[in-house]
Coordinates of C-alpha atoms and ligand atoms in Angstrom, one line a residue:
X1 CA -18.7 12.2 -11.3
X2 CA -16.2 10.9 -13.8
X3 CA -12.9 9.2 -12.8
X4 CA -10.4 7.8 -15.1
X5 CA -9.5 4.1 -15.0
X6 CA -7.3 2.6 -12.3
X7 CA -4.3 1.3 -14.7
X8 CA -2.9 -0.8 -11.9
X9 CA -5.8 -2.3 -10.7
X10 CA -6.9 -3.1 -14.8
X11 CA -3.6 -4.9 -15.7
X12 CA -4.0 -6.4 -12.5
X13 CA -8.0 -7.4 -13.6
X14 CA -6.5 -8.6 -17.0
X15 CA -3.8 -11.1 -15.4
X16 CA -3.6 -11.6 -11.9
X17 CA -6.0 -15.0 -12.2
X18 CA -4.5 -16.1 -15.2
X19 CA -0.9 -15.6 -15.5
X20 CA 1.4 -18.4 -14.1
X21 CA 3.6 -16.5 -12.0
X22 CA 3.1 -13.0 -10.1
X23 CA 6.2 -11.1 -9.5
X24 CA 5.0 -7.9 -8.8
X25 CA 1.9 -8.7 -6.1
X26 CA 2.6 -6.3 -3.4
X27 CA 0.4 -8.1 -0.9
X28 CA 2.2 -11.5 0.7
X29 CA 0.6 -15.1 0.3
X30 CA -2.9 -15.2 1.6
X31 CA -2.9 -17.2 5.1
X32 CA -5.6 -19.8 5.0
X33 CA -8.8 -19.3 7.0
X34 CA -7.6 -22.2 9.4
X35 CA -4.7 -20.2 10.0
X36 CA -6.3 -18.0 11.3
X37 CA -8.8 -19.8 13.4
X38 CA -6.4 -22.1 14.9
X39 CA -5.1 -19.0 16.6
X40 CA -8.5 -18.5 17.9
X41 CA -8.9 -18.0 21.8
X42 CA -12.2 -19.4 23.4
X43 CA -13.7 -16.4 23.3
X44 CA -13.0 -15.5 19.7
X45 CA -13.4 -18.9 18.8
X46 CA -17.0 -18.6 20.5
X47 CA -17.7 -15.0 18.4
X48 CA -17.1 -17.4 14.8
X49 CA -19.0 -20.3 16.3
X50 CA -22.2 -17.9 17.3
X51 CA -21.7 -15.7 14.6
X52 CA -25.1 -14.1 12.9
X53 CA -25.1 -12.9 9.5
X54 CA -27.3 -10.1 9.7
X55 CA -25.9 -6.2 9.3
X56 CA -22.9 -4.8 10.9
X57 CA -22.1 -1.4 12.9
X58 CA -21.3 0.9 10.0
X59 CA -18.3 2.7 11.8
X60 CA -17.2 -1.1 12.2
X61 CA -17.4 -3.5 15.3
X62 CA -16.9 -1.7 18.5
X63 CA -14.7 -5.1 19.4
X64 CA -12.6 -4.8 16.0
X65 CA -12.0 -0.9 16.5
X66 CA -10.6 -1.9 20.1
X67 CA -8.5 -4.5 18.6
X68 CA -7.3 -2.0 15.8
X69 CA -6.7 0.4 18.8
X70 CA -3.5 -1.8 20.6
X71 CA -1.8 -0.3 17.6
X72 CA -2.4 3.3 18.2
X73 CA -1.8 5.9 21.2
X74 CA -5.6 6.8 20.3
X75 CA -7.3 5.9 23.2
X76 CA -11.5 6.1 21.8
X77 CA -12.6 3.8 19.1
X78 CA -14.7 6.6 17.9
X79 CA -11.4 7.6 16.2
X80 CA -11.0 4.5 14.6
X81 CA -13.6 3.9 11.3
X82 CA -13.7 0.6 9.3
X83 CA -14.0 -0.1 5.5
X84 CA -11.5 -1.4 3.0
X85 CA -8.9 0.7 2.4
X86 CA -9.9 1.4 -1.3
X87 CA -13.2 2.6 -0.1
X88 CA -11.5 4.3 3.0
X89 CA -9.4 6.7 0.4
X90 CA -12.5 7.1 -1.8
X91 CA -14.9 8.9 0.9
X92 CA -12.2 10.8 3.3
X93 CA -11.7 12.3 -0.4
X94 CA -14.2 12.9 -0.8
X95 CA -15.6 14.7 2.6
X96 CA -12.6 16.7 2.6
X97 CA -11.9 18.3 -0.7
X98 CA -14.1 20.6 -2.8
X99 CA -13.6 21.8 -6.2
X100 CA -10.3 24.1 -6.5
X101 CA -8.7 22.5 -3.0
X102 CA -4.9 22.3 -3.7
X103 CA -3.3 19.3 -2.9
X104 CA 0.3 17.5 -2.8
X105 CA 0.7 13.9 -3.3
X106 CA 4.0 12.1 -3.4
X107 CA 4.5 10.2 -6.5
X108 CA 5.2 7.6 -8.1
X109 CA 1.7 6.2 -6.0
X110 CA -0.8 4.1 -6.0
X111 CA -3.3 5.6 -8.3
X112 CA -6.4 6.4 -6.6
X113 CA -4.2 8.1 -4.0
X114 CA -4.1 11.0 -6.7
X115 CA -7.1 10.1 -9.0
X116 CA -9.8 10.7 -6.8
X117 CA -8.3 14.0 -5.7
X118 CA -8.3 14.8 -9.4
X119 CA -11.6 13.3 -10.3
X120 CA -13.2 15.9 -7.4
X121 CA -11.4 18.8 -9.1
X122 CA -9.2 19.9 -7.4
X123 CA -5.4 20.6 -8.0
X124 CA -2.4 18.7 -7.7
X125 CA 1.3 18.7 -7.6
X126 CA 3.5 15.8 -6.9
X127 CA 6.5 15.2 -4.6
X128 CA 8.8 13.0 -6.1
X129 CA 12.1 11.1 -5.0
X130 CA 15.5 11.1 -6.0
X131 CA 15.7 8.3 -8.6
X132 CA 19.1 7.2 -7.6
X133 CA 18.2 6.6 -4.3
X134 CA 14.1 7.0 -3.7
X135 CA 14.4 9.4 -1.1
X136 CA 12.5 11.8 -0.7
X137 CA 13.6 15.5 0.0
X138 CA 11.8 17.5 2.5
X139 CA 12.7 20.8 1.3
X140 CA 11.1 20.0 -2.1
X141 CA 7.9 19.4 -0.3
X142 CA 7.8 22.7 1.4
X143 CA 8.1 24.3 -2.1
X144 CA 4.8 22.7 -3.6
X145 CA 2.9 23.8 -0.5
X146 CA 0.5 26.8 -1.5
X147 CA -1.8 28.9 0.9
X148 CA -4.5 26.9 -0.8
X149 CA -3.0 23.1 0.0
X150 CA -5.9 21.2 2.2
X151 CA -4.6 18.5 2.0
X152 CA -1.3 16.5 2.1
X153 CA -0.9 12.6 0.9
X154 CA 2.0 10.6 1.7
X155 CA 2.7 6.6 1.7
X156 CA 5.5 5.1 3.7
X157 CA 6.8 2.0 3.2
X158 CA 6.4 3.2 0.2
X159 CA 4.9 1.3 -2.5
X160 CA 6.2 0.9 -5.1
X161 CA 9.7 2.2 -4.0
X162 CA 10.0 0.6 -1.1
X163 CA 11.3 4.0 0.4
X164 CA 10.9 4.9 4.0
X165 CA 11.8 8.3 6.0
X166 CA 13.7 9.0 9.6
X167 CA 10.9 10.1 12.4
X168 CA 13.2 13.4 11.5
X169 CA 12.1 13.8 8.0
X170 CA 8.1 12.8 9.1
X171 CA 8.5 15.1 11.9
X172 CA 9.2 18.0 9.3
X173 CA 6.7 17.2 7.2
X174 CA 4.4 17.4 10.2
X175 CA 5.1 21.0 10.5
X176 CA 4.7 21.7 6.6
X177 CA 1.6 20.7 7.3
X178 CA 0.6 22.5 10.8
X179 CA 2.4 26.0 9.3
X180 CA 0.0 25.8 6.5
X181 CA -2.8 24.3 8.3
X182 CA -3.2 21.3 6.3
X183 CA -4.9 18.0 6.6
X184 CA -1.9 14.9 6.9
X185 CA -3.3 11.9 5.2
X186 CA -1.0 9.0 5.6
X187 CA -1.3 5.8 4.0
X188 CA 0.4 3.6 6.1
X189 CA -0.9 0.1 4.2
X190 CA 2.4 -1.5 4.6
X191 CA 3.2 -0.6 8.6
X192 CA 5.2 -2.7 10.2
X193 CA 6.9 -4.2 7.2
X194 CA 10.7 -3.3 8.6
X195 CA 13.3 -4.6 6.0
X196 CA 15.9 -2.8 6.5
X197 CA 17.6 -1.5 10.0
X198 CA 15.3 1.2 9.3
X199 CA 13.3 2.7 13.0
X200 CA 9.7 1.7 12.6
X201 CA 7.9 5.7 12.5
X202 CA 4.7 6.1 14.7
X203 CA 1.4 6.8 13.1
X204 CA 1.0 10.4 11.5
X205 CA -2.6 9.7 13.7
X206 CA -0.2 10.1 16.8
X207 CA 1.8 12.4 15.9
X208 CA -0.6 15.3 14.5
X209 CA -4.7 16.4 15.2
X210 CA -5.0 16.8 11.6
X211 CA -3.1 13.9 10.5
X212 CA -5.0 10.6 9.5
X213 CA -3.8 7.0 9.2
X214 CA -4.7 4.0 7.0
X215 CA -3.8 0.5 7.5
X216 CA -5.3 -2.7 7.0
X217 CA -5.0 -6.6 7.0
X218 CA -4.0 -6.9 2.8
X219 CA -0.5 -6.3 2.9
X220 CA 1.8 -6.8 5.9
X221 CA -0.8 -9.6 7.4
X222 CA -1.2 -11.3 3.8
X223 CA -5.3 -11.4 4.7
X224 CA -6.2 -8.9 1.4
X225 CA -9.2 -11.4 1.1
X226 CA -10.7 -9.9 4.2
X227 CA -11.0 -6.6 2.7
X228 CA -10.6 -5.0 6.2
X229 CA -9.0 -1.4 6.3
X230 CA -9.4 1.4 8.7
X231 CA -8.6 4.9 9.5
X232 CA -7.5 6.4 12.7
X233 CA -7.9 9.9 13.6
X234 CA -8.0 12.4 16.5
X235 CA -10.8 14.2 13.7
X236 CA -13.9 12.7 15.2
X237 CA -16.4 15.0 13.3
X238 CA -13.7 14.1 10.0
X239 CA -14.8 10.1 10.3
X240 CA -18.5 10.7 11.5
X241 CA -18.5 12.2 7.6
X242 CA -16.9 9.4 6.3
X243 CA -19.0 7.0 8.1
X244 CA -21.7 9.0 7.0
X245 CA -20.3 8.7 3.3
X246 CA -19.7 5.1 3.3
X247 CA -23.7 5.1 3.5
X248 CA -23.8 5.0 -0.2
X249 CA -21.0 2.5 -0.7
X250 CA -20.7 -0.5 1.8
X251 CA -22.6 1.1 4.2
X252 CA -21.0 -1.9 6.8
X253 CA -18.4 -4.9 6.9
X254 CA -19.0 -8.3 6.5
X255 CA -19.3 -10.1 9.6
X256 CA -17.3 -13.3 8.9
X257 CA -14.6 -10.3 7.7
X258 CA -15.4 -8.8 11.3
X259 CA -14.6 -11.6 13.3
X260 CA -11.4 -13.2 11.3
X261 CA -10.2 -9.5 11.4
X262 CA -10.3 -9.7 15.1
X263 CA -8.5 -12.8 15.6
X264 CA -6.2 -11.3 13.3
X265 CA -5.2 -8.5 15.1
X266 CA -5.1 -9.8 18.6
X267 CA -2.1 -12.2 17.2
X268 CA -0.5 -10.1 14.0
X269 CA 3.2 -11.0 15.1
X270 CA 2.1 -14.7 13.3
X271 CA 1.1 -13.2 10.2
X272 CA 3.7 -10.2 10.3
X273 CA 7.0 -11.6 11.3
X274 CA 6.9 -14.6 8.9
X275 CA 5.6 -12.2 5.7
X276 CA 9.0 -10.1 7.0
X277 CA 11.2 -12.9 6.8
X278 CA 9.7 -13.8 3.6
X279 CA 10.6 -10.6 2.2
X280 CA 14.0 -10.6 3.8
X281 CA 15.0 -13.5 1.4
X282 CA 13.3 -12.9 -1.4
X283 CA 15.0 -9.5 -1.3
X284 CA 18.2 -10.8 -1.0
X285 CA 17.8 -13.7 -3.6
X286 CA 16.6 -10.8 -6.1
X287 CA 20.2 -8.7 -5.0
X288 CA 21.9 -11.9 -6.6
X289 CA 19.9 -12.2 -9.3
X290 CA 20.1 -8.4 -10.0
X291 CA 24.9 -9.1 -10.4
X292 CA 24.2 -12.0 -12.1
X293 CA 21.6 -10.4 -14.8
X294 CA 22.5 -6.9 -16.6
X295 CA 18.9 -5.8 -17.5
X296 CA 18.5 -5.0 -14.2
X297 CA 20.3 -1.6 -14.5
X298 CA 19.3 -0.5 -10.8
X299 CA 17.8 -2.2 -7.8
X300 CA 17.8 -0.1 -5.0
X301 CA 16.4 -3.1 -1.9
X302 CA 13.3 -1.8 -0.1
X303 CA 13.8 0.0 3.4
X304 CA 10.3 -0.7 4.2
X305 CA 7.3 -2.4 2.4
X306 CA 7.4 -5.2 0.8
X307 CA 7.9 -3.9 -3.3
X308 CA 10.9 -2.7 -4.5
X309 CA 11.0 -0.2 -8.2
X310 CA 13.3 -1.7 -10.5
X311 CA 15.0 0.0 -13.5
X312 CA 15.6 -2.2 -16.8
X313 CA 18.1 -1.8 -19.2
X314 CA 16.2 -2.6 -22.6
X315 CA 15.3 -1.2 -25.9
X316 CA 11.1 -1.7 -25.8
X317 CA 9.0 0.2 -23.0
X318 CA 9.0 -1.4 -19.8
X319 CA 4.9 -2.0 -20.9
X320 CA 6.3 -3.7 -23.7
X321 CA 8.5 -5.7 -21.9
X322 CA 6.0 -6.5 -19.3
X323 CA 3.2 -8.0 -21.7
X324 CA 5.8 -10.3 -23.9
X325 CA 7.0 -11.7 -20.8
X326 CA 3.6 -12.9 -19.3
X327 CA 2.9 -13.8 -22.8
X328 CA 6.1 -16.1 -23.0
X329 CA 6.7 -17.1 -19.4
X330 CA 3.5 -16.6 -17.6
X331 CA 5.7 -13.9 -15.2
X332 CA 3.7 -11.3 -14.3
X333 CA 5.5 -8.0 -13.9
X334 CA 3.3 -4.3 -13.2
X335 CA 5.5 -1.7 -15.4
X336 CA 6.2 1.7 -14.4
X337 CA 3.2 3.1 -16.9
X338 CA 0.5 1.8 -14.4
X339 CA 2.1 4.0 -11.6
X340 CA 2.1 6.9 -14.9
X341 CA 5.6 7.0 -14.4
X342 CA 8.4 7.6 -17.2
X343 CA 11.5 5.6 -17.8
X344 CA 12.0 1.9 -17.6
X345 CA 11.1 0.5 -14.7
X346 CA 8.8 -2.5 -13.5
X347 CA 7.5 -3.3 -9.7
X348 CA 8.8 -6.3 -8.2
X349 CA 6.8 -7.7 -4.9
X350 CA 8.9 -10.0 -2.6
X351 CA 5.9 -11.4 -0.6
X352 CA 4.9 -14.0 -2.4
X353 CA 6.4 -18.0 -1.7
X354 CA 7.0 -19.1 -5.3
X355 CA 9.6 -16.3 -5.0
X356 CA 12.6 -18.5 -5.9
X357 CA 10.6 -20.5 -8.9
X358 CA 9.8 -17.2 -10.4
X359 CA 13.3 -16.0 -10.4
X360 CA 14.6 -19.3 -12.1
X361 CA 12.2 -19.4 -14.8
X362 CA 12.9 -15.3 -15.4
X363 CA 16.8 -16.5 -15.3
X364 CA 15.9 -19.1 -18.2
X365 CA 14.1 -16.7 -19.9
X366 CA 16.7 -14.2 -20.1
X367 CA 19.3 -16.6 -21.4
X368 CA 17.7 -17.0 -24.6
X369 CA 18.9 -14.2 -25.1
X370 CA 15.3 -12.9 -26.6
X371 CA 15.2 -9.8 -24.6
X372 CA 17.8 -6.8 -26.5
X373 CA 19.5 -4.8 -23.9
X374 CA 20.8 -1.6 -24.1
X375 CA 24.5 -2.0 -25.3
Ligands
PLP1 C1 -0.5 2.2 -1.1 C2 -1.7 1.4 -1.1 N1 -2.8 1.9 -0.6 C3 -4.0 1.3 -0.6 C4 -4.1 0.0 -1.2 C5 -5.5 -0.6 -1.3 O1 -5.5 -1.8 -0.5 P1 -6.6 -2.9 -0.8 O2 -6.2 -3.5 -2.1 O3 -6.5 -3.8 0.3 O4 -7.9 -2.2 -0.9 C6 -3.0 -0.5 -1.9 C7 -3.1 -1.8 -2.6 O5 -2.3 -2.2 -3.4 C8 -1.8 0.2 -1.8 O6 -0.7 -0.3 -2.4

């Protein structure tokens, strides 16, 4: 099998532990692991204190996939599989598709959401927004649906828009599915990140028998360390091949992952609500910075998520303008060529504490006057 590099997840390899500043991280701060233990009931505090470091249940703990389940109307936790979520997208991929499947991904996306359908060989079309406003238009779905589409991929909050849909527009995209008989995958990696007045949507896993969810602890708990992902599906016999799959990968969890994973998710509203309200001001001190600064020619805030796609009004590329300014500030930004997307935009991510800092030393930056904007 040959797959093409992961362009995000490279520029990502070549800075993320050496540039200064990181404006464009779409996971929040990383808790500390005493934050997490001090949350600890007995019990759970007993499962860390006696815990053996032997093998794990490949599908995942059965206690973890009951603690995953409080978030699901899914009622078995043989519907529940857990990996990370890189690994998660990797082998439903590849147990599903065959050479020659059709497939529709929404775009711009995280890469391996397409590049692993493309690596199998099958054949893709893309479902973009509207640039002015990253929504995204149901119709325009429908008509890149063929008899041949297996498979569906969508990702709300969407990163790196930000952009979120009504239940009404899931709900139709639901049925473009079911008429055409298609499998739903939704990556749902930044659930419960409400930023806007925006209603929460349920799980596509609720909502459809062939629709399938992924979440996980990186991005709305700020716990990416963990590496703990899962998916949730009414498909048994679907996950008994991915578990199946994962054989030749991780084959199981760590248990340390296991158990902090737990504790986790039996109290997410303390690593959930404070990553929102995190976001909530950084989001609003980047609006301020956005009328104070004109090479930000559109910031549209996030609905959902916690990344927002910003366009910039300069002469260079947005790569371009990315890699001078980590060279000159140590500002990390991810332009939009790692999400293979034309025009001039870069990702911000609003999770991240230093927030504020970041902004002033961008601010400084830009008064020197060394970046030419479009007149
Ligand atoms: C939309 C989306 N899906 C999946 C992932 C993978 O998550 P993780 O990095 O925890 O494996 C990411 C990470 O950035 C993401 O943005």
């Amino acid at each position: 099998m040959k797959i093409n590099d992961f362009k995000l997840e490279r520029y990502f390899a070549n800075h993320e532990f050496t540039a200064k500043y990181l404006l464009s991280s779409s996971d929040c701060d990383g808790w500390e692991m005493n934050d997490v233990l001090q949350l600890a009931s007995p019990r759970e505090l007993k499962l860390w204190e006696e815990l053996q470091l032997g093998y794990t249940e490949s599908e995942g703990s059965s206690m973890l996939r009951e603690s995953i389940l409080q978030f699901y109307q899914q009622q078995s936790i043989e519907q529940v599989v857990v990996s990370s979520p890189g690994e998660l997208n990797f082998s439903l991929m590849n147990v599903l598709l065959s050479r020659g499947d059709h497939v529709v991904c929404i775009a711009p996306a995280y890469q391996s959401l397409y590049e692993v359908v493309r690596s199998l060989g099958c054949s893709l079309s893309f479902w973009k927004p509207d640039p002015e406003t990253w929504e995204f238009d149901t119709n325009d779905l429908e008509q890149l649906v063929r008899v041949n589409t297996k498979l569906i991929i969508i990702n709300f909050p969407h990163n790196p828009t930000g952009g979120y849909l009504t239940l009404n527009q899931l709900s139709e995209i639901v049925s473009v599915a079911r008429k055409h008989g298609a499998y739903l995958f939704s990556d749902e990696m930044y659930r419960k990140l409400m930023i806007s007045d925006r209603e929460e949507l349920p799980p596509v896993c609720d909502l459809y028998e062939k629709g399938i969810s992924l979440w996980g602890l990186s991005k709305s708990f700020g716990l990416a360390g963990l590496r703990t992902g899962w998916l949730v599906s009414q498909d048994k016999d679907l996950l008994k091949k991915v578990i199946a799959f994962k054989d030749y990968l991780s084959i199981c969890s760590s248990g340390p992952s296991e158990v902090l994973s737990i504790i986790a998710l039996n109290h997410a509203d303390a690593f959930i609500l404070p990553n929102m309200e995190k976001i909530r001001k950084n989001v609003s001190l980047f609006g301020e910075f956005t009328a104070e600064h004109d090479i930000i020619s559109s910031f549209i805030p996030p609905k959902a998520g916690s990344t927002a796609f910003v366009k910039l009004n300069i002469e260079n590329t947005s790569l371009e303008f990315s890699d001078r300014l980590v060279e000159q500030t140590g500002i990390m930004t991810v332009p939009a060529e790692m999400f293979d997307t034309e025009g001039k935009y870069i990702r911000i991510g609003f999770g991240r504490r230093n927030f504020p800092e970041v902004m002033e030393v961008f601010s400084q930056y830009l008064k020197t006057g060394v970046v030419r904007t479009k007149k």
